[in-house]
Coordinates of C-alpha atoms and ligand atoms in Angstrom, one line a residue:
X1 CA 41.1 4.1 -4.8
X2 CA 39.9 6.2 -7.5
X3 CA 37.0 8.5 -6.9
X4 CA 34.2 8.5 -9.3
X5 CA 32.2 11.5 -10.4
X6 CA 29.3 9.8 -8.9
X7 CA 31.0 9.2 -5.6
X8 CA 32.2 12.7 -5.3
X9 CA 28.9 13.8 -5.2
X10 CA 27.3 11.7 -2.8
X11 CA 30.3 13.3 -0.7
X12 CA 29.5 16.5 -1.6
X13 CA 25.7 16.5 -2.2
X14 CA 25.6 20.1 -3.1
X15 CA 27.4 19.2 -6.3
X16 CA 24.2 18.0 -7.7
X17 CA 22.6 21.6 -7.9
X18 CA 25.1 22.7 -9.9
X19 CA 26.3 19.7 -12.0
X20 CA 24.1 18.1 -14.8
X21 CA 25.5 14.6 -14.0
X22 CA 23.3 12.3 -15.5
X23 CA 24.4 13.4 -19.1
X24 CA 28.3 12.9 -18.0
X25 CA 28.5 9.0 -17.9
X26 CA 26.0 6.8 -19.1
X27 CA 24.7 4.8 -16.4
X28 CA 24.2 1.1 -16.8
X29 CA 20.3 0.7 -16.0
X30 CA 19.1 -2.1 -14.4
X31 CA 17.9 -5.7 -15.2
X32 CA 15.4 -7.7 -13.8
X33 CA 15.7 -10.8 -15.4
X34 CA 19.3 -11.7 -14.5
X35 CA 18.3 -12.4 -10.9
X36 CA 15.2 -12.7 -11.6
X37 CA 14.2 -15.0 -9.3
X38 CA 15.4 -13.8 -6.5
X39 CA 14.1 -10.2 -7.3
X40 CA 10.5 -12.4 -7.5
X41 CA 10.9 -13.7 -4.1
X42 CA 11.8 -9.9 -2.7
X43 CA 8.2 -8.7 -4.2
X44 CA 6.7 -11.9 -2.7
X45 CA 8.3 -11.4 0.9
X46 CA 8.0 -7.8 0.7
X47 CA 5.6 -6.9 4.0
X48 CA 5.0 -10.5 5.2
X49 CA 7.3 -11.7 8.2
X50 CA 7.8 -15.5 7.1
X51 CA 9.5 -14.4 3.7
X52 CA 11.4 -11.5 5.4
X53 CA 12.8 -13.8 8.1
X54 CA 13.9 -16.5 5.8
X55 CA 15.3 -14.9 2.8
X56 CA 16.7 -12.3 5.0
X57 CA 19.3 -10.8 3.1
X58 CA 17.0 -7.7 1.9
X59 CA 18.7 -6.1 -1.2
X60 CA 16.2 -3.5 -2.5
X61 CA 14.6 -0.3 -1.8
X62 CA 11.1 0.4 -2.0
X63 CA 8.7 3.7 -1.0
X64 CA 6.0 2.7 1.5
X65 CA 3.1 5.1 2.5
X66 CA 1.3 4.6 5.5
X67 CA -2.1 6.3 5.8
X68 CA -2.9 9.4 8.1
X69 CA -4.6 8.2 11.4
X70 CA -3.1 4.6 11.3
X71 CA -1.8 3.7 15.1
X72 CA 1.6 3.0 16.3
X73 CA 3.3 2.2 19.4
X74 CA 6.5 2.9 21.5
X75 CA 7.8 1.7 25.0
X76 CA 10.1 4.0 27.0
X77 CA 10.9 4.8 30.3
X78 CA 9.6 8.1 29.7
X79 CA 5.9 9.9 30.7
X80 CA 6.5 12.1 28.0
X81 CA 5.3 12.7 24.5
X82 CA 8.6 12.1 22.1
X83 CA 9.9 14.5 19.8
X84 CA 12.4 14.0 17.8
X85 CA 13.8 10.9 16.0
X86 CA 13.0 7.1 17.5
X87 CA 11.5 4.1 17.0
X88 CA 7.8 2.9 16.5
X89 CA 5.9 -0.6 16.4
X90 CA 3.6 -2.1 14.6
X91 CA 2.1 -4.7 17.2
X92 CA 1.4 -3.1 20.9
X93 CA 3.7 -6.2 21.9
X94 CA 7.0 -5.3 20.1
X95 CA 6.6 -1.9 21.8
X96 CA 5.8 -3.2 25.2
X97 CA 8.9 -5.0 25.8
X98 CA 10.7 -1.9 25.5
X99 CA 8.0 0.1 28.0
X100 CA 9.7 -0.7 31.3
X101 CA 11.4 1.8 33.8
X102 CA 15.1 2.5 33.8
X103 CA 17.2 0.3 36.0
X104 CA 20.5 1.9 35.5
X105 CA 21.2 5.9 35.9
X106 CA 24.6 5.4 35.3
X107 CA 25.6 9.0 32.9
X108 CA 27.9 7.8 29.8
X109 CA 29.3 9.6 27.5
X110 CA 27.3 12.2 26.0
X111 CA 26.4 10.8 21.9
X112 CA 26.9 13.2 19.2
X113 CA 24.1 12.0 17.5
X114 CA 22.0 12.8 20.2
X115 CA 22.1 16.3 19.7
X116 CA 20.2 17.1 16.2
X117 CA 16.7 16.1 18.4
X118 CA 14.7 18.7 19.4
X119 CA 13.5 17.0 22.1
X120 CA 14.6 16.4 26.1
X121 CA 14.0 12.6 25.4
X122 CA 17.1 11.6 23.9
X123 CA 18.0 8.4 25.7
X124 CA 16.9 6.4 22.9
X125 CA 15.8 3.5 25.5
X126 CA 13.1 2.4 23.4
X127 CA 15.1 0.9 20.3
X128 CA 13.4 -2.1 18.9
X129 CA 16.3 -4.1 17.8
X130 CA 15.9 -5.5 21.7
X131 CA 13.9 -7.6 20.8
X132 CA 12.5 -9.6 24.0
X133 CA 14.7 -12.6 22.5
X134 CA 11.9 -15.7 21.3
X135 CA 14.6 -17.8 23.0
X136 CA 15.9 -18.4 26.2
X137 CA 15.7 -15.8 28.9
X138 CA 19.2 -15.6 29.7
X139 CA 19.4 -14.4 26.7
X140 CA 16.8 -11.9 27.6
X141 CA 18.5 -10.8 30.2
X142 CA 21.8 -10.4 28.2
X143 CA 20.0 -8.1 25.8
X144 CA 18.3 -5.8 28.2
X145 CA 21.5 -5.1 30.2
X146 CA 23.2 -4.7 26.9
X147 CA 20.7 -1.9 26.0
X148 CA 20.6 -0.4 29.8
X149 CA 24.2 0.2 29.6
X150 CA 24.1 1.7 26.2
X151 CA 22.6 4.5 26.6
X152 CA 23.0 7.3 29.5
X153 CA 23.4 10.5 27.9
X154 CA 21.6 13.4 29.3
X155 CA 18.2 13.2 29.5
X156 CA 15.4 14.7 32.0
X157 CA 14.9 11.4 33.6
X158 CA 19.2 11.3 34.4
X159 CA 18.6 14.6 35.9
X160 CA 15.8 14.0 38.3
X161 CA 17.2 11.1 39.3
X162 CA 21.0 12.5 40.6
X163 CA 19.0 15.3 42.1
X164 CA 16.9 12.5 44.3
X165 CA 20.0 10.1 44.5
X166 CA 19.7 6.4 43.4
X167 CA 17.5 5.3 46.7
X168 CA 14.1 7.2 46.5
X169 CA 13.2 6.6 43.1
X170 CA 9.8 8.1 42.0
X171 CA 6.6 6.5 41.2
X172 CA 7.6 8.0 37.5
X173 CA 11.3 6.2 38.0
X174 CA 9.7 2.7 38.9
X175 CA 7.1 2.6 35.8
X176 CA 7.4 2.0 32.1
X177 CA 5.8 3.8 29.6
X178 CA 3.8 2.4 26.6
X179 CA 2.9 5.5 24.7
X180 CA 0.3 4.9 21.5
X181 CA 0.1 7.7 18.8
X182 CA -1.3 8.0 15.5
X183 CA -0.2 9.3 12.1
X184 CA -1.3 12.8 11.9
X185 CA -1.1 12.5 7.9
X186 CA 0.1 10.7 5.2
X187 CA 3.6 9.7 6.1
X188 CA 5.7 8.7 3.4
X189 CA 8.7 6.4 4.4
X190 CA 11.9 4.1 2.8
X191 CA 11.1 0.6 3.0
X192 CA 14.4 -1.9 3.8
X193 CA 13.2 -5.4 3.0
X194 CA 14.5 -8.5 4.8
X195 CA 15.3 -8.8 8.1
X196 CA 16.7 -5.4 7.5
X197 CA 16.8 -4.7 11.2
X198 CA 19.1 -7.6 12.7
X199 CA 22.2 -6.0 13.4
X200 CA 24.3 -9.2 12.4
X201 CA 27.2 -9.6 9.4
X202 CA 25.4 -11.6 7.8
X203 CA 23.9 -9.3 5.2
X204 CA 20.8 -8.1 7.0
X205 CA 22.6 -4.5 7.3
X206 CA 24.2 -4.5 3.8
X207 CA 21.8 -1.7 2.1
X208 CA 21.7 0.4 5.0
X209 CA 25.6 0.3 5.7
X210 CA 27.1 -0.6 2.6
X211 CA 24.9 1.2 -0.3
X212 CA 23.7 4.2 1.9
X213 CA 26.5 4.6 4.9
X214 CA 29.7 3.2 3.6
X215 CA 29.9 2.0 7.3
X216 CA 33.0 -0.3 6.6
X217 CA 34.0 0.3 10.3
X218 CA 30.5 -1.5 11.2
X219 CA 31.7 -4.1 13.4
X220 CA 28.4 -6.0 14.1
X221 CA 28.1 -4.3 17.6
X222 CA 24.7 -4.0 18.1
X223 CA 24.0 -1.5 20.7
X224 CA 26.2 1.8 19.5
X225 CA 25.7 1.2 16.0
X226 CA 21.6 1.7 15.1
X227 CA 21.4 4.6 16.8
X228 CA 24.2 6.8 14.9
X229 CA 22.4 4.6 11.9
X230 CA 19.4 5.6 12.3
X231 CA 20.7 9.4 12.9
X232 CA 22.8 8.9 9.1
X233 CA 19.8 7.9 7.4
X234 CA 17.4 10.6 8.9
X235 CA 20.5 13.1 7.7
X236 CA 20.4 11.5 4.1
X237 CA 16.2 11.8 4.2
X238 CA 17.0 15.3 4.9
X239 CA 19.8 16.4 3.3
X240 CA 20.3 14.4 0.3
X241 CA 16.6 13.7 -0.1
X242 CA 15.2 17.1 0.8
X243 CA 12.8 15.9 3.3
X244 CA 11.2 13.7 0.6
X245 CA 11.1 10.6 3.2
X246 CA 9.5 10.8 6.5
X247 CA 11.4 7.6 8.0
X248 CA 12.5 4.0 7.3
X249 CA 10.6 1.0 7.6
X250 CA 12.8 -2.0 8.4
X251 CA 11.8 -5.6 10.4
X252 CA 13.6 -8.1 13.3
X253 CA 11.2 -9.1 15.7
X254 CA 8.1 -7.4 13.8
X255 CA 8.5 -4.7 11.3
X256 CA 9.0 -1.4 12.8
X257 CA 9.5 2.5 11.7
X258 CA 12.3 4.5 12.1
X259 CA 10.7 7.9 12.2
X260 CA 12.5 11.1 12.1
X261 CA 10.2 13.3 13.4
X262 CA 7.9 12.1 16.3
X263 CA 6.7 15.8 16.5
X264 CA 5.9 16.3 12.9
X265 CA 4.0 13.3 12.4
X266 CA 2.2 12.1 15.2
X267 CA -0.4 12.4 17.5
X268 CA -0.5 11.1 21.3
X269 CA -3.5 9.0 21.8
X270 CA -2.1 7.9 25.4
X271 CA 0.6 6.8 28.0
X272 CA -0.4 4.3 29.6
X273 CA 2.2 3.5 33.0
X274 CA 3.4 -0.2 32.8
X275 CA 3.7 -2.6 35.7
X276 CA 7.0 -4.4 35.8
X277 CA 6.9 -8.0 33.5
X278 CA 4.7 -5.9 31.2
X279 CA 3.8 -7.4 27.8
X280 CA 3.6 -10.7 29.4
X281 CA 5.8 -13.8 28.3
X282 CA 8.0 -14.2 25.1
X283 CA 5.3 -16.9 23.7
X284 CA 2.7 -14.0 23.7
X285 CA 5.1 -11.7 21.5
X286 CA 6.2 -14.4 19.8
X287 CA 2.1 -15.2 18.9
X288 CA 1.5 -11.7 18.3
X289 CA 4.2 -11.2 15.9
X290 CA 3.2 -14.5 14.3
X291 CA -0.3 -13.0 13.1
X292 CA 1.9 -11.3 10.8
X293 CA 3.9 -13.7 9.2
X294 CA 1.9 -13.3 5.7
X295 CA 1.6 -9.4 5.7
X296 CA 1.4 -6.2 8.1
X297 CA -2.9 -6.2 7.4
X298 CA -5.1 -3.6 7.3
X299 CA -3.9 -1.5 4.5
X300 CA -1.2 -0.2 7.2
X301 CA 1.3 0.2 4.6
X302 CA 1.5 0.7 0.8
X303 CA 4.3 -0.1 -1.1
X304 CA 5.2 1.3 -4.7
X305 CA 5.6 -2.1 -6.4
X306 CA 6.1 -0.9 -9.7
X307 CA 9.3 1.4 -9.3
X308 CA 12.2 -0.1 -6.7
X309 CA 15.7 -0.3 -6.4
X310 CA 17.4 -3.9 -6.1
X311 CA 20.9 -4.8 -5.8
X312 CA 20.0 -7.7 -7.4
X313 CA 19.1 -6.1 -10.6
X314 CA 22.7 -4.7 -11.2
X315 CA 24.8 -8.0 -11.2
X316 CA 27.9 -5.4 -10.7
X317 CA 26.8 -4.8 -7.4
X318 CA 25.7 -8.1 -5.6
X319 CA 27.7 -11.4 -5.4
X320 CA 26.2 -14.8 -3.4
X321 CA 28.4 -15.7 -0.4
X322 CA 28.7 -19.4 0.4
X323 CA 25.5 -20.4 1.2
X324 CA 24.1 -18.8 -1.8
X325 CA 22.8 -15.6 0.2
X326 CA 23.0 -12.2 -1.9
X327 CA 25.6 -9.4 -0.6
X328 CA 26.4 -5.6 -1.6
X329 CA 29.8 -5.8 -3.3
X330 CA 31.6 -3.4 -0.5
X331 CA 33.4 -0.7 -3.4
X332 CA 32.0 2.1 -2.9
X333 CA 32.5 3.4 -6.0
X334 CA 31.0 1.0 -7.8
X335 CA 27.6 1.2 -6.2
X336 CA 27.5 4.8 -7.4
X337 CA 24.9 3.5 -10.5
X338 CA 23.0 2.5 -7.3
X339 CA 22.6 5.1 -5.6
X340 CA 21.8 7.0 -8.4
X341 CA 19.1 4.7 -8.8
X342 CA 17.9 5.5 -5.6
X343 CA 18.2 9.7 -5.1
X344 CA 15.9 9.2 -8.3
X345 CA 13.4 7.0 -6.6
X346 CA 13.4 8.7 -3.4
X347 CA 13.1 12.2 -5.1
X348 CA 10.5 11.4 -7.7
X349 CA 7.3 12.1 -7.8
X350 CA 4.8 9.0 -7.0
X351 CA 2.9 7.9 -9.9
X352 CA -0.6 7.3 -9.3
X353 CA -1.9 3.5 -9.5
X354 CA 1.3 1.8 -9.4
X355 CA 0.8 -1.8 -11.0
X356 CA 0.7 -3.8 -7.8
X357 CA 3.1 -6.9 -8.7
X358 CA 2.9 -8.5 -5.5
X359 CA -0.7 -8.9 -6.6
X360 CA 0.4 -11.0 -9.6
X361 CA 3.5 -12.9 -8.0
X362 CA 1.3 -14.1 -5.2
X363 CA -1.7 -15.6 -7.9
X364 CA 1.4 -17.6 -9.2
X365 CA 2.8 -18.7 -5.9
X366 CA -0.4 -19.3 -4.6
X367 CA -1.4 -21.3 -8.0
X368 CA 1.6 -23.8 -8.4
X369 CA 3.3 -24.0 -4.7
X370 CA 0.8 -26.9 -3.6
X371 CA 1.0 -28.3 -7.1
X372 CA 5.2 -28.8 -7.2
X373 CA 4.6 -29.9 -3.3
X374 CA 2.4 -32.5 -4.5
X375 CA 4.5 -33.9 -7.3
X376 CA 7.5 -34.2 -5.3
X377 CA 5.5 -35.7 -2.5
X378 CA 5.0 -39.8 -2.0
X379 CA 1.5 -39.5 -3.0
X380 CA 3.1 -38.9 -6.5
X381 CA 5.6 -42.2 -7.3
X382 CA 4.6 -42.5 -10.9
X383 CA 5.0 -41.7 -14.1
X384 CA 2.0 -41.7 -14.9
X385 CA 0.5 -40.2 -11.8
X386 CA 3.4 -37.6 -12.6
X387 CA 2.2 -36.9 -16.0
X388 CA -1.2 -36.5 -15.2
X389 CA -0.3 -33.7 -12.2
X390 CA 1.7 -31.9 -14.8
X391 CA -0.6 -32.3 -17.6
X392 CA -3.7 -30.5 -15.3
X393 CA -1.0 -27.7 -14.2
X394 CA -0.6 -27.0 -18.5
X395 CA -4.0 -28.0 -19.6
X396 CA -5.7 -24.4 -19.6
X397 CA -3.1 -23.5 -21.8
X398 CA -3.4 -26.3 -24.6
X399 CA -4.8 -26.2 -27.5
X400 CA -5.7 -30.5 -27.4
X401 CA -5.5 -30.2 -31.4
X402 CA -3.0 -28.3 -32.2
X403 CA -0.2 -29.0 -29.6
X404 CA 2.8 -26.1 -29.3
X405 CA 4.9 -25.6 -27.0
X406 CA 6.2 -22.1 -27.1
X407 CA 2.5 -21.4 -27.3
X408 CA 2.1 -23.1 -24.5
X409 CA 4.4 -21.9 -22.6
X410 CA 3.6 -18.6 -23.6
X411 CA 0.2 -18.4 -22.9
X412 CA 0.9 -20.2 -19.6
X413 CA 3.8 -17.4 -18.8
X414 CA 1.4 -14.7 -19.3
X415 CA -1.6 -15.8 -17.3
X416 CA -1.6 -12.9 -14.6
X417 CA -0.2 -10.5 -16.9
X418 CA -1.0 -7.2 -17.0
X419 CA -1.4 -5.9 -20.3
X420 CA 0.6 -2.8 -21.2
X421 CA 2.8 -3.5 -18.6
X422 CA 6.3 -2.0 -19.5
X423 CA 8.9 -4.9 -19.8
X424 CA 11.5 -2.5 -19.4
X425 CA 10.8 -2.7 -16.0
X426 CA 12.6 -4.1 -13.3
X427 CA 9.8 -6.2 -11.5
X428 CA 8.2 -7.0 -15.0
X429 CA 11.5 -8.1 -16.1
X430 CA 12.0 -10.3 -13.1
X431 CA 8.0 -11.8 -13.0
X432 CA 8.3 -12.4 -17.0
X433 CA 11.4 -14.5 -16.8
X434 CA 10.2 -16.5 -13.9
X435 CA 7.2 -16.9 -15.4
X436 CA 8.6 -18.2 -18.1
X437 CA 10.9 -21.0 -16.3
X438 CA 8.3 -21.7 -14.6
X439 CA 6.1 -22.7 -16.9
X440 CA 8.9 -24.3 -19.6
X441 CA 9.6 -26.4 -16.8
X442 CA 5.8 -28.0 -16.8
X443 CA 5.8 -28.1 -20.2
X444 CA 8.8 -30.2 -20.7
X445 CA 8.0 -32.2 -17.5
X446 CA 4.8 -33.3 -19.2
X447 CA 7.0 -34.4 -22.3
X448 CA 9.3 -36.7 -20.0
X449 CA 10.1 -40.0 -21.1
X450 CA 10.5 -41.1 -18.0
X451 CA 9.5 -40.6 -13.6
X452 CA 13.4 -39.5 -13.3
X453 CA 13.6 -37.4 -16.0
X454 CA 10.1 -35.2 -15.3
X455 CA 10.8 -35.3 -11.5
X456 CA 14.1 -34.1 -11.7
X457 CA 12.9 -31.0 -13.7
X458 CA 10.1 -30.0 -10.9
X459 CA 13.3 -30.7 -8.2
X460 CA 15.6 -28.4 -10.8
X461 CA 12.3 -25.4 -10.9
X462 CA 11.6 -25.9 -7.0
X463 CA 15.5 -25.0 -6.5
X464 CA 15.3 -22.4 -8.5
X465 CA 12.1 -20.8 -7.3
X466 CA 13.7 -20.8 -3.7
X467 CA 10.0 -19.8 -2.4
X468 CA 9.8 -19.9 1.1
X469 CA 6.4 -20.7 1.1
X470 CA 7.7 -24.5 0.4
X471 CA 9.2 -23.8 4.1
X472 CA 6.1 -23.1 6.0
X473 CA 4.6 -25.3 9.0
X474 CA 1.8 -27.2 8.5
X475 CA -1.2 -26.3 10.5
X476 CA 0.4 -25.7 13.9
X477 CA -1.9 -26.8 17.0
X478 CA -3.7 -24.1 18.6
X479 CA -0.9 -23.6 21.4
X480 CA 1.9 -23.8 18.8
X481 CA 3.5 -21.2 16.7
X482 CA 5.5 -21.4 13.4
X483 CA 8.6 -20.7 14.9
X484 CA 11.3 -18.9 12.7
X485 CA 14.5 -17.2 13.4
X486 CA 14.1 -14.1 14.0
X487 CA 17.3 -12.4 15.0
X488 CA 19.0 -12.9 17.7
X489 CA 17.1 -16.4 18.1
X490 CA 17.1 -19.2 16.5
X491 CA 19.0 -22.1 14.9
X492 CA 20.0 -23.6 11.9
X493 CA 17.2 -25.7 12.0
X494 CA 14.4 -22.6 12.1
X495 CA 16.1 -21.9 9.4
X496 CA 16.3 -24.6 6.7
X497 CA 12.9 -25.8 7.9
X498 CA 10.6 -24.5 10.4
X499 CA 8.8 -26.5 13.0
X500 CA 5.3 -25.8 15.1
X501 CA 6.3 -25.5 19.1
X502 CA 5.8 -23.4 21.9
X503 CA 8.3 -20.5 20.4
X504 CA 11.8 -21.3 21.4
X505 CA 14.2 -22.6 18.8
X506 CA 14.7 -25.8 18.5
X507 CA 18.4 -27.7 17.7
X508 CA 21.5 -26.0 19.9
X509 CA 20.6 -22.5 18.6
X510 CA 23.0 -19.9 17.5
X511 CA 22.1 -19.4 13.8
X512 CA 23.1 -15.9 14.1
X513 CA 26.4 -16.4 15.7
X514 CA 28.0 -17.6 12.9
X515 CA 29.6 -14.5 11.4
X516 CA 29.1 -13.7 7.6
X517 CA 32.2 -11.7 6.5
X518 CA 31.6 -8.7 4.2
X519 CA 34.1 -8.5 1.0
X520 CA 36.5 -6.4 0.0
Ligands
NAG1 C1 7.4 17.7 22.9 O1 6.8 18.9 22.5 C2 5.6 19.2 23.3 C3 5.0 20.4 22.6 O2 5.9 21.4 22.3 C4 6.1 19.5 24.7 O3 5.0 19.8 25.5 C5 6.8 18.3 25.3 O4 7.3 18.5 26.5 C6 7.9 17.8 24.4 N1 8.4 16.5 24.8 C7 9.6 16.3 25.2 C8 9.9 15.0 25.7 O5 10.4 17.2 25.2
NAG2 C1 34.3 4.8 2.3 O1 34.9 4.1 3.3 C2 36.2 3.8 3.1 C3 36.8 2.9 4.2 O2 36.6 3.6 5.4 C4 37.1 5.0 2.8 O3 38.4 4.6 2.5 C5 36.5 5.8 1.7 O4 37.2 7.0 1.5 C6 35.0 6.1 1.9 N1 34.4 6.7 0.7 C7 33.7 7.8 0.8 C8 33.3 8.3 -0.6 O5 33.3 8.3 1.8

């Protein structure tokens, strides 16, 4: 395989320094309209559980700030403050699945990656992708042995217990920890989208391992591989990004932070000891996690909407797998132009008052999902009743004398525009062009001769769209949760169309089992 200039660099990052690359090839910049849609859906999911879990295949990049004194939270087995690099929750509950004493002292192989920590605390017990499993508690089980046999490497806890030996454990050895600590200031982090934490093939891990790590050994074990991940991405943050990013924000079982410096940007607030069960049952993390599904709340997080990096805007890079879910192109090489992309974004300077496009793609969600629901429901079976649902959709933009269309259509398009918004933009490339479909698709369903031909355009536009909002429960009873799947759980059912229940999956399960193959 031929090396690129590009790809030499990001091998050799001290190249850059010396090397005025950008002028040597021209790069190919990126469009937003090709896949626009999809890119559409990314700033519509972006932050909100539902969309994440359901269009789960996270192809872009995005900066996220989250603001000085905001709270976080981290189980462990440990009494003691952390240090160094590990893993912090949003929700008290994701964290307190993970605060519950050690049950195996069995010493493993010391990890490599252990060592750049500063800290004692490097058993790394507390990683998140353990999700206390939505599903069945066997599964449970399996996970939480998985994760206590994992670790082992050296740590102050290992050594206290040999000294004792394995029967007098200490009150310290038979609790869990649930530590809370706030931002001491402003941190500024990398945001994956997606489900950008399930460690399946599926195409959850393609940014991380495929644009950032060309990981082509990653063999979707989950238990070795997101510590030495999260390690290679706090090395990139720091030595390819000169400390520009303080950690990565990524989501399976509630959105969580991969910080690289506990020390640097927190403060404790408490430990608090644990008794054993802690956190209570599944359903209750399940129900925390599903006050989240439409966004992380209280101004937690900030994301930079107006400058990102998608896969999906550089057609060269992504290809749809077999059931139409967007992958990274495995040449590394190739996704040199992206990267690119990204050391820019990641190395930039923040531009005040961003345009907030999520702002403007939810109005339009929020304005015609119930309307395309409606038309393709039995409670519209007419043409005329068709019409007139299409007609009231269009009417604010039609001038009842003077009919156009591309005015029409226009004027409809640009409703929540912002003006002097730069169209050379990726996200305005991507709203614009939805926008547009979108609203061509009204117009010419109003001008249908016919119920077939007008309700096969809103079907064609509803495909296209692909929100997941058109997936959502309907008002689930008060002891009933939306329930999704949410890696490791779930089935294909949760998937094509989620149901209210008590937060197991429903069907025979498995959704995640079924092994995506990455190409080339
Ligand atoms: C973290 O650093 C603090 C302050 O230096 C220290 O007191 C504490 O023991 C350290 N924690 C661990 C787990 O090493
Ligand atoms: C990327 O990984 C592949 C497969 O392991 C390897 O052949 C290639 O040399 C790697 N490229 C770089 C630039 O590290």
């Amino acid at each position: 395989m031929k090396l690129s200039i590009k790809g030499l660099v990001w091998l050799m990052p001290w190249l850059v320094a010396s090397s005025p690359l950008q002028t040597d090839e021209p790069l190919a910049g990126p469009d937003g309209s090709i896949h626009g849609n999809h890119i559409f859906n990314a700033l519509h999911n972006s932050m909100k559980m539902f969309g994440c879990v359901l269009q789960h295949n996270g192809m872009s990049i995005f900066i996220a700030t989250v603001p000085q004194g905001t709270e976080f939270y981290h189980g462990t087995s440990s009494p003691y403050r952390k240090n160094g690099t590990g893993w912090l929750a949003f929700e008290p509950e994701h964290a307190m699945a993970f605060a519950h004493p050690r049950q195996s002292h069995r010493a493993g192989p010391k990890d490599a990656t252990d060592e750049p920590h500063d800290d004692q605390d490097t058993s790394k017990d507390h990683r998140y992708h353990h999700t206390r499993s939505l599903e069945h508690n066997d599964r449970q089980d399996d996970h939480d042995n998985h994760k206590e046999s994992s670790f082992g490497s050296s740590s102050d806890m290992d050594k206290t217990q040999s000294a004792l030996g394995p029967e007098q454990p200490t009150t310290e050895e038979r609790s869990g920890y649930f530590h809370t600590y706030r931002t001491k200031r402003e941190m500024r982090l990398v945001y994956f989208d997606g489900q950008s934490a399930a460690k399946s093939l599926k195409g959850t891990l393609d940014m991380q391992d495929i644009v950032l790590r060309n990981a082509t050994w990653f063999d979707g074990s989950p238990a070795e591989g997101d510590n030495v991940r999260a390690d290679e991405l706090c090395a990139l943050a720091r030595d390819r990004w000169d400390n520009r990013v303080d950690g990565f924000i990524r989501m399976v079982g509630g959105f969580e932070i991969i910080l690289c410096s506990f020390a640097d940007n927190l403060d404790v607030k408490c430990i608090l000891s644990t008794s054993s069960g802690g956190g209570g049952s599944s359903l209750n993390y399940a129900r925390a996690l599903a006050t989240r599904f439409d966004g992380i709340g209280g101004d937690r997080v900030s994301i930079n909407y107006a400058d990102f990096v998608s896969l999906l805007a550089f057609p060269d890079a992504v290809y749809f797998d077999e059931r139409g879910l967007p992958r990274a192109i495995n040449d590394w090489a190739n996704l040199g132009n992206v990267r690119h992309h990204i050391d820019r974004l990641i190395t930039q300077l923040d531009s005040p008052n961003p345009i907030n496009w999520q702002n403007i793609v939810d109005m339009i969600v929020t304005r015609y999902h119930y309307r395309i629901n409606l038309m393709l429901s039995s409670a519209i079976s007419t043409h005329h009743e068709l019409q007139r649902e299409l007609h009231l959709a269009i009417e604010p933009f039609v001038d009842a004398h003077a009919r156009n269309s591309d005015l029409e259509i226009e004027r409809c398009a640009t409703q929540f525009w912002i003006s002097g918004a730069d169209l050379s933009t990726t996200p305005a490339q991507a709203v614009y062009e939805v926008s547009k479909q979108l609203c061509s698709a009204l117009v010419t369903g109003a001008a249908a001769e016919t119920y077939e031909e007008g309700i096969a355009i809103i079907q064609d536009l509803k495909r296209y769209l692909d929100w997941t909002d058109f997936r959502k429960c309907n008002n689930c009873k008060p002891d009933e949760i939306c329930q999704l799947p949410i890696w490791p759980s779930g089935s294909e059912e949760d998937f094509v169309r989620p149901q209210c229940g008590a937060g197991r999956s429903h069907g025979a399960g498995g959704y995640w089992d079924m092994m995506g193959r990455v190409r080339g």
